[in-house]
Amino acid sequence: METCPSGCTPAVRFCQKLNRLKTLDDDMMATSLKRCLSTLDLTLLGVGGMVGSGLYVLTGTVAKDIVGPAVIVSFIIAGLASLLAAFCYAEFGARIPKTGSAYMFTYVSVGEVWAFLIGWNVILENMIGGAAVARAWSGYLDSMFNHAIQNFTETHVMQWNVPFLAHYPDILAAGILVVASFFISFGVQVSSYLNHIFSTISMCVIIFILVFGFILAEPVNWSEKEGGFAPFGISGILAGSATCFYAFVGFDVIASSSEEAKNPQKSVPIATAISLGLAAAAYILVSTVLTLMVPWHTLDPNSALADAFFRRGYSWAGIIVAIGSICAMNTVLLCNLFSLPRIVYAMAEDGLFFSIFAQVNPLTKVPVNAILVFGILMATMALVFDLEALVQFLSIGTLLAYTFVAASVIVLRFQPDKTSSKGTASTSPNPSAGPSEAPSESQTINEDSGELKQYESFSDKLQLVERQASTEHRGVGQLKAYWEPYLGKLLGQCEPGEVVGHCVLTLIVSSVSLCAVVEFGTKQLHLPVWSFIMLLVIFSLAYVLSLTLIWLHEPQTSSKTFQVPLVPLTPAASILINIFLMMKLSYLTWIRFTVWIAIGLLVYFGYGIWHSKEGLRELQPKDMAARYVVLPSGSLVETVQSVQPDGQLDTSSHHTAPSTDPTSEEYTGNR
């Protein structure tokens, strides 16, 4: 990010502080954590994070109340929509193998304050999600014993009737979280082994459900006599897809684990694809079996699978289903407790959160403080709070993270890599960043003019020569050569990636506006038909125009890691879907979200902005920057200049003597 000159106002300097980007080291594999996870480990983590209680509860609820047997189609649509977001996470997890997931991806591409808010929301999302699953685990196990634990607690311990609090303290739910946190603190391999055990049992139970369920299947349950395959029509299928979308939340645990993967460049994309495919297959096939075993309108939303086997006369199969459900919930608990401390650790490691959480145990190589503290906080939430009213809050944090990650993919794809003076690589997408690797047309001066030409490095001159040799070659983030005669005067003077950055912002704004008109235009806003259509056309054109302008620029094509296909179309579609789903959330969810964001801003401005390592980096003593001046004769002069903390170059520069000796020129270039 280009630092502000001395004449900038305090407001401009403050905004630049908020939007400073994380600088990444050259050695992306260096870490204080232990790299020991294989592709299989990551795959089972992803499956465990997605295939949980939703398989045993959500399928029956959506089939009975929203869509009917066409829940199969809803899961297919939801799986494809989730695949768009998964692609984006896979690219970042392979390209930036650091823990922190969406927080880290946002920090290196969008800016510091946005990254903090994403991380802040993901923390709450994992805490509520883990506590909710623990209470569901407790309730499911208690129901197998005829609610003996609940009755004993209400009779002999305590009960209360207070808003937002549970009717009784759920000691069992809190206990399982404390025990799980204790095991996870022993290291990533222990967590992986536990996840292997529970995931294997869960998948065996799913296979049993499919085999035995298809034997008991009766196609008549899809007939018109029972209401047909899609009794609620297309609208029901789409509404069901919006609900089923959240069944696939959990694949981000793979990206969160990339800093502990042996070979993240290959493992993260492969594990993401396989785990999402397995989860989608499980949801689709189990939904098929469930709606074929019994009529969809007679399903029990609370325990659809176990009840279906019981009604067909196989009550013993319900016990196997219950065991599978308990194991599936255990895997989700482990994934929540696995991801949450690592996001906290990443934020603390960057100085944006309290430094005590950045400490890594030298023996287990895991952030023990973060695991134990947030495990206890999660257990307290499960013990005391009634989480049913807060569960919907999970959606907004997840969708917001998906949106920022998708936007970051577009920004980084069209942004040339930068190299700092310290030899650290930065994937800064800021349009106002320093000179790019390939100079723009405005920086090119005719060699015959006799004027001096100045470049950041010797490689800049080489790239310029290559571009002059072939007019088709364009730098990353610059306008494609074919469109230069048509749009060169309008966009040619912009820095590489600058136009793309503005287009991404326009893309998000137009998506929000378009979804708001579709969702609220005819109902809450009561817009006339002509106004409704006009707004749809305007915002749709803005969306398409933004996509087109992005496509007209040169993307990065030389990456050795996985890249999202069809950029910018794929991440842009993900952004639109995520924003549309956010618009369908209740206003109470948005109120809670606003309150949590306000608390997060207090933490950031009270602590994070003052302890940010990127901020401290700006205050370090002077660095020396080398620049190369090309003389008309073709020789080089190396100019060594002091870089002030505010980014300005010291006027007292040391110049080396010009040399026309080819050997001297080669030596200077190799520096």
Tab-separated table of C-alpha atoms in Angstrom, residues 23 418-425 456 622-626 641 643:
chain	number	residue	atom	x	y	z
A	23	THR	CA	2.988	-8.655	4.420
A	418	LYS	CA	4.863	-6.963	-4.937
A	419	THR	CA	8.199	-7.419	-3.230
A	420	SER	CA	9.086	-5.367	-0.195
A	421	SER	CA	12.534	-3.971	0.525
A	422	LYS	CA	13.053	-6.587	3.220
A	423	GLY	CA	12.633	-9.430	0.815
A	424	THR	CA	9.170	-10.298	1.964
A	425	ALA	CA	6.473	-10.970	-0.542
A	456	GLU	CA	12.547	-0.191	-9.190
A	622	LYS	CA	15.037	3.523	7.972
A	623	ASP	CA	15.495	0.862	5.322
A	624	MET	CA	17.633	1.174	2.264
A	625	ALA	CA	16.048	0.847	-1.157
A	626	ALA	CA	18.029	0.353	-4.366
A	641	GLN	CA	18.126	5.740	-1.040
A	643	VAL	CA	13.254	4.919	3.028
